[in-house]
Amino acid sequence: MSRAIEAIRHFYDAINRFDLDAALRDMDAAVVRIEPRGFPRAGEYHGLEALRCHIEQGRGGWAEGACAVEEIFENGARAVAYVHSSIRLKDGAEVGGRLADGFEFGGGRIVRYLSFADRYEALRWAGLEEDEARAA
């Protein structure tokens, strides 16, 4: 397993346990988090503390559930995780679905973390086409 895949799997495992210190273990101090328009916490977040608050606000609303990694595709410094989230919020609402998160690595750390509603858009961001990703 590559270092990128290990870091991504560790990140989601930590999110599911609500262990923020572990979730941030592989993030660069200047990490940039981008959550697109239409997502619950859309916007750009810069640095570890902003990312910590962003994750804490989102994950803190969960009553139960998880984000399960289905597949991870790598292309150089970029990787895309296909994720299936199934979450019941504390207010009783059920949220989730299949999406993709993009991770860019620099110096062995995650320097960018982006979410995509369209999995194919995430593959394009990473410089991959679906058939290339499946063949890897």
CSV table of C-alpha atoms in Angstrom, one decimal:
chain,number,residue,atom,x,y,z
A,1,MET,CA,0.0,0.0,0.0
A,2,SER,CA,1.4,3.4,-1.0
A,3,ARG,CA,2.0,6.1,1.6
A,4,ALA,CA,-0.8,8.2,0.0
A,5,ILE,CA,-3.4,5.4,0.2
A,6,GLU,CA,-2.4,4.7,3.8
A,7,ALA,CA,-2.7,8.4,4.7
A,8,ILE,CA,-6.2,8.6,3.1
A,9,ARG,CA,-7.5,5.4,4.8
A,10,HIS,CA,-6.1,6.6,8.1
A,11,PHE,CA,-7.9,10.0,7.6
A,12,TYR,CA,-11.3,8.4,7.1
A,13,ASP,CA,-10.8,5.9,9.9
A,14,ALA,CA,-10.0,8.9,12.2
A,15,ILE,CA,-13.0,10.9,11.0
A,16,ASN,CA,-15.3,7.9,11.7
A,17,ARG,CA,-13.9,7.6,15.2
A,18,PHE,CA,-14.1,11.5,15.6
A,19,ASP,CA,-10.4,11.6,16.5
A,20,LEU,CA,-9.4,15.0,15.2
A,21,ASP,CA,-5.7,14.7,16.1
A,22,ALA,CA,-5.4,11.5,14.2
A,23,ALA,CA,-7.4,12.9,11.3
A,24,LEU,CA,-5.0,15.8,11.0
A,25,ARG,CA,-1.8,13.6,11.3
A,26,ASP,CA,-0.9,13.7,7.7
A,27,MET,CA,-2.0,17.2,6.9
A,28,ASP,CA,0.5,20.0,6.0
A,29,ALA,CA,0.4,23.0,8.3
A,30,ALA,CA,-0.8,25.1,5.4
A,31,VAL,CA,-3.3,22.6,4.1
A,32,VAL,CA,-6.1,24.0,1.9
A,33,ARG,CA,-9.6,22.4,2.2
A,34,ILE,CA,-12.1,23.2,-0.5
A,35,GLU,CA,-15.7,22.1,-0.1
A,36,PRO,CA,-17.8,23.1,-3.2
A,37,ARG,CA,-21.0,25.1,-3.4
A,38,GLY,CA,-24.0,22.9,-2.5
A,39,PHE,CA,-22.1,21.0,0.2
A,40,PRO,CA,-23.1,21.6,3.9
A,41,ARG,CA,-20.0,23.6,4.7
A,42,ALA,CA,-19.1,25.0,1.4
A,43,GLY,CA,-16.0,27.2,1.3
A,44,GLU,CA,-12.2,27.3,1.5
A,45,TYR,CA,-10.4,26.6,4.7
A,46,HIS,CA,-6.7,27.4,5.1
A,47,GLY,CA,-4.4,25.8,7.7
A,48,LEU,CA,-4.7,23.1,10.3
A,49,GLU,CA,-6.8,25.0,12.8
A,50,ALA,CA,-9.4,26.1,10.2
A,51,LEU,CA,-9.5,22.5,9.0
A,52,ARG,CA,-9.9,21.2,12.5
A,53,CYS,CA,-12.9,23.5,13.1
A,54,HIS,CA,-14.4,22.6,9.8
A,55,ILE,CA,-14.2,18.8,10.5
A,56,GLU,CA,-15.3,19.3,14.1
A,57,GLN,CA,-18.4,21.2,13.1
A,58,GLY,CA,-19.4,18.7,10.4
A,59,ARG,CA,-18.5,15.5,12.3
A,60,GLY,CA,-19.9,16.9,15.6
A,61,GLY,CA,-23.4,16.8,14.1
A,62,TRP,CA,-23.4,13.1,13.5
A,63,ALA,CA,-25.5,10.8,15.8
A,64,GLU,CA,-24.1,7.8,13.9
A,65,GLY,CA,-22.7,6.7,10.6
A,66,ALA,CA,-19.5,6.5,8.6
A,67,CYS,CA,-17.7,7.5,5.5
A,68,ALA,CA,-16.5,4.3,3.8
A,69,VAL,CA,-13.7,4.4,1.3
A,70,GLU,CA,-14.7,2.4,-1.8
A,71,GLU,CA,-11.7,2.9,-4.0
A,72,ILE,CA,-8.6,5.1,-4.2
A,73,PHE,CA,-6.9,6.1,-7.4
A,74,GLU,CA,-3.4,7.7,-7.6
A,75,ASN,CA,-1.7,9.8,-10.2
A,76,GLY,CA,1.6,11.3,-9.1
A,77,ALA,CA,1.0,13.7,-6.2
A,78,ARG,CA,-2.8,13.5,-6.5
A,79,ALA,CA,-5.2,10.8,-5.3
A,80,VAL,CA,-8.9,10.5,-5.5
A,81,ALA,CA,-11.0,8.5,-2.9
A,82,TYR,CA,-14.4,7.3,-3.9
A,83,VAL,CA,-16.4,7.6,-0.6
A,84,HIS,CA,-19.8,6.4,0.4
A,85,SER,CA,-21.2,8.3,3.4
A,86,SER,CA,-24.2,7.1,5.3
A,87,ILE,CA,-24.9,9.4,8.3
A,88,ARG,CA,-27.8,10.1,10.7
A,89,LEU,CA,-27.5,13.5,12.1
A,90,LYS,CA,-28.3,14.4,15.7
A,91,ASP,CA,-31.5,16.1,14.5
A,92,GLY,CA,-32.6,12.8,13.0
A,93,ALA,CA,-32.0,13.8,9.3
A,94,GLU,CA,-30.3,11.2,7.2
A,95,VAL,CA,-27.6,12.4,4.8
A,96,GLY,CA,-25.0,10.8,2.6
A,97,GLY,CA,-24.3,9.4,-0.8
A,98,ARG,CA,-21.4,8.6,-3.1
A,99,LEU,CA,-18.9,11.3,-3.7
A,100,ALA,CA,-15.2,11.7,-4.3
A,101,ASP,CA,-12.5,13.5,-2.4
A,102,GLY,CA,-9.3,14.7,-3.9
A,103,PHE,CA,-6.0,14.8,-2.0
A,104,GLU,CA,-2.8,16.5,-3.2
A,105,PHE,CA,0.4,15.6,-1.5
A,106,GLY,CA,3.6,17.6,-1.1
A,107,GLY,CA,6.6,16.7,1.0
A,108,GLY,CA,4.8,13.6,2.1
A,109,ARG,CA,1.9,15.5,3.5
A,110,ILE,CA,-1.6,16.4,2.3
A,111,VAL,CA,-1.5,20.0,1.1
A,112,ARG,CA,-4.9,20.1,-0.6
A,113,TYR,CA,-8.2,18.3,0.2
A,114,LEU,CA,-11.1,18.9,-2.1
A,115,SER,CA,-14.6,17.3,-2.3
A,116,PHE,CA,-16.4,16.6,-5.6
A,117,ALA,CA,-20.1,15.7,-6.1
A,118,ASP,CA,-19.2,14.3,-9.5
A,119,ARG,CA,-16.7,11.5,-9.3
A,120,TYR,CA,-15.6,11.9,-12.9
A,121,GLU,CA,-14.8,15.6,-12.2
A,122,ALA,CA,-12.5,14.4,-9.4
A,123,LEU,CA,-10.7,11.9,-11.7
A,124,ARG,CA,-10.2,14.7,-14.2
A,125,TRP,CA,-8.8,17.0,-11.5
A,126,ALA,CA,-6.3,14.2,-10.8
A,127,GLY,CA,-5.4,13.9,-14.5
A,128,LEU,CA,-7.1,10.5,-14.9
A,129,GLU,CA,-9.9,9.1,-17.0
A,130,GLU,CA,-12.2,6.5,-15.6
A,131,ASP,CA,-10.8,3.7,-17.7
A,132,GLU,CA,-7.2,4.6,-16.7
A,133,ALA,CA,-8.2,4.7,-13.0
A,134,ARG,CA,-9.8,1.3,-13.2
A,135,ALA,CA,-6.7,-0.2,-15.0
A,136,ALA,CA,-4.3,1.1,-12.3
